[in-house]
Short mmCIF file of the C-alpha atoms (twelve columns), coordinates in Angstrom:
data_MODEL
# 
_entry.id   MODEL 
# 
loop_
_atom_site.group_PDB 
_atom_site.id 
_atom_site.type_symbol 
_atom_site.label_atom_id 
_atom_site.label_alt_id 
_atom_site.label_comp_id 
_atom_site.label_asym_id 
_atom_site.label_seq_id 
_atom_site.Cartn_x 
_atom_site.Cartn_y 
_atom_site.Cartn_z 
_atom_site.pdbx_PDB_model_num 
ATOM 1  C CA . MET A 1  107.385 94.982  95.471 1 
ATOM 2  C CA . ALA A 2  105.829 97.838  93.480 1 
ATOM 3  C CA . SER A 3  103.679 100.340 95.307 1 
ATOM 4  C CA . ASN A 4  100.591 102.102 93.985 1 
ATOM 5  C CA . ILE A 5  100.937 105.845 93.624 1 
ATOM 6  C CA . CYS A 6  99.449  108.745 91.670 1 
ATOM 7  C CA . LEU A 7  101.359 111.389 89.769 1 
ATOM 8  C CA . HIS A 8  100.017 114.766 88.682 1 
ATOM 9  C CA . PHE A 9  101.477 116.171 85.449 1 
ATOM 10 C CA . VAL A 10 101.232 119.496 83.679 1 
ATOM 11 C CA . VAL A 11 102.677 119.342 80.169 1 
ATOM 12 C CA . SER A 12 103.454 122.459 78.151 1 
ATOM 13 C CA . GLY A 13 104.451 123.026 74.559 1 
ATOM 14 C CA . THR A 14 102.540 122.194 71.394 1 
ATOM 15 C CA . VAL A 15 100.323 119.657 73.126 1 
ATOM 16 C CA . GLN A 16 96.793  120.609 72.058 1 
ATOM 17 C CA . GLY A 17 95.385  119.758 68.630 1 
ATOM 18 C CA . VAL A 18 98.055  117.095 68.054 1 
ATOM 19 C CA . CYS A 19 96.315  114.007 69.546 1 
ATOM 20 C CA . PHE A 20 98.232  114.366 72.813 1 
ATOM 21 C CA . ARG A 21 95.266  113.351 74.988 1 
ATOM 22 C CA . ALA A 22 94.532  110.264 72.866 1 
ATOM 23 C CA . PHE A 23 98.227  109.355 72.945 1 
ATOM 24 C CA . THR A 24 98.237  109.742 76.731 1 
ATOM 25 C CA . ARG A 25 95.125  107.612 77.162 1 
ATOM 26 C CA . HIS A 26 96.562  104.859 74.956 1 
ATOM 27 C CA . ALA A 27 99.873  104.854 76.848 1 
ATOM 28 C CA . ALA A 28 98.071  104.724 80.197 1 
ATOM 29 C CA . LYS A 29 95.852  101.831 79.120 1 
ATOM 30 C CA . GLN A 30 98.860  99.868  77.832 1 
ATOM 31 C CA . LEU A 31 100.492 100.285 81.257 1 
ATOM 32 C CA . ASN A 32 97.308  99.511  83.257 1 
ATOM 33 C CA . LEU A 33 97.189  103.004 84.723 1 
ATOM 34 C CA . THR A 34 94.007  104.779 85.757 1 
ATOM 35 C CA . GLY A 35 93.144  108.459 85.905 1 
ATOM 36 C CA . TRP A 36 92.436  111.203 83.413 1 
ATOM 37 C CA . VAL A 37 93.855  113.740 80.974 1 
ATOM 38 C CA . LYS A 38 92.430  117.118 79.966 1 
ATOM 39 C CA . ASN A 39 93.283  120.269 78.064 1 
ATOM 40 C CA . LEU A 40 93.761  123.455 80.055 1 
ATOM 41 C CA . GLU A 41 92.673  126.876 78.855 1 
ATOM 42 C CA . ASN A 42 96.283  128.098 78.779 1 
ATOM 43 C CA . GLY A 43 97.289  125.504 76.144 1 
ATOM 44 C CA . ASN A 44 98.819  123.003 78.565 1 
ATOM 45 C CA . VAL A 45 97.626  119.469 79.230 1 
ATOM 46 C CA . GLU A 46 96.939  118.202 82.762 1 
ATOM 47 C CA . ILE A 47 97.189  114.509 83.659 1 
ATOM 48 C CA . LEU A 48 96.491  112.455 86.758 1 
ATOM 49 C CA . ALA A 49 97.857  108.930 86.429 1 
ATOM 50 C CA . CYS A 50 97.612  106.252 89.122 1 
ATOM 51 C CA . GLY A 51 99.222  102.835 89.250 1 
ATOM 52 C CA . ASN A 52 102.441 101.113 90.198 1 
ATOM 53 C CA . ASP A 53 105.671 103.063 90.300 1 
ATOM 54 C CA . ALA A 54 107.366 101.035 87.530 1 
ATOM 55 C CA . SER A 55 104.524 101.688 85.064 1 
ATOM 56 C CA . LEU A 56 104.409 105.353 86.010 1 
ATOM 57 C CA . ALA A 57 108.137 105.713 85.314 1 
ATOM 58 C CA . ILE A 58 107.600 104.394 81.773 1 
ATOM 59 C CA . PHE A 59 104.508 106.578 81.362 1 
ATOM 60 C CA . LYS A 60 106.464 109.678 82.374 1 
ATOM 61 C CA . GLN A 61 109.067 108.939 79.694 1 
ATOM 62 C CA . GLN A 62 106.338 108.528 77.073 1 
ATOM 63 C CA . VAL A 63 104.556 111.740 78.091 1 
ATOM 64 C CA . THR A 64 107.860 113.626 77.981 1 
ATOM 65 C CA . GLN A 65 108.332 112.556 74.363 1 
ATOM 66 C CA . GLY A 66 104.686 112.872 73.289 1 
ATOM 67 C CA . PRO A 67 103.112 111.836 69.992 1 
ATOM 68 C CA . THR A 68 104.638 112.531 66.594 1 
ATOM 69 C CA . TYR A 69 103.167 116.011 66.024 1 
ATOM 70 C CA . ALA A 70 103.571 117.291 69.570 1 
ATOM 71 C CA . THR A 71 106.440 119.341 70.911 1 
ATOM 72 C CA . VAL A 72 106.826 118.928 74.649 1 
ATOM 73 C CA . ASP A 73 108.662 121.852 76.239 1 
ATOM 74 C CA . THR A 74 108.244 121.039 79.942 1 
ATOM 75 C CA . VAL A 75 106.712 118.342 82.100 1 
ATOM 76 C CA . GLN A 76 105.944 119.240 85.692 1 
ATOM 77 C CA . CYS A 77 105.379 116.110 87.734 1 
ATOM 78 C CA . GLU A 78 104.601 115.713 91.413 1 
ATOM 79 C CA . PRO A 79 103.222 112.993 93.679 1 
ATOM 80 C CA . PHE A 80 99.500  113.140 94.332 1 
ATOM 81 C CA . PRO A 81 97.393  111.399 96.986 1 
ATOM 82 C CA . TRP A 82 96.078  108.014 95.854 1 
ATOM 83 C CA . GLU A 83 92.717  108.073 94.089 1 
ATOM 84 C CA . ASP A 84 90.705  105.113 92.818 1 
ATOM 85 C CA . HIS A 85 89.660  105.524 89.198 1 
ATOM 86 C CA . VAL A 86 87.955  103.197 86.768 1 
ATOM 87 C CA . GLY A 87 89.930  103.265 83.529 1 
ATOM 88 C CA . PHE A 88 91.703  106.257 82.061 1 
ATOM 89 C CA . LYS A 89 89.481  109.022 80.698 1 
ATOM 90 C CA . ILE A 90 89.831  112.011 78.432 1 
ATOM 91 C CA . ILE A 91 87.892  114.830 80.086 1 
# 
């Protein structure tokens, strides 16, 4: 049985100005994940995604690839305490 978890991501590379946040939100919604995504001042993108472990594994693969015009250099990912969110927001 799948368990509900949250993962915190920091994605670096060419990930701002290339629809990365919209791509992330779409992927999360398709996988029934909740949470948020936002740009950081240093050019990285931060994500908190919560849901079942199987969906989060797929989500991580998608984030690692990114949208067409993005170049993902690194993805830092670590477990995060469970949080209840309504939907998946771009903030």
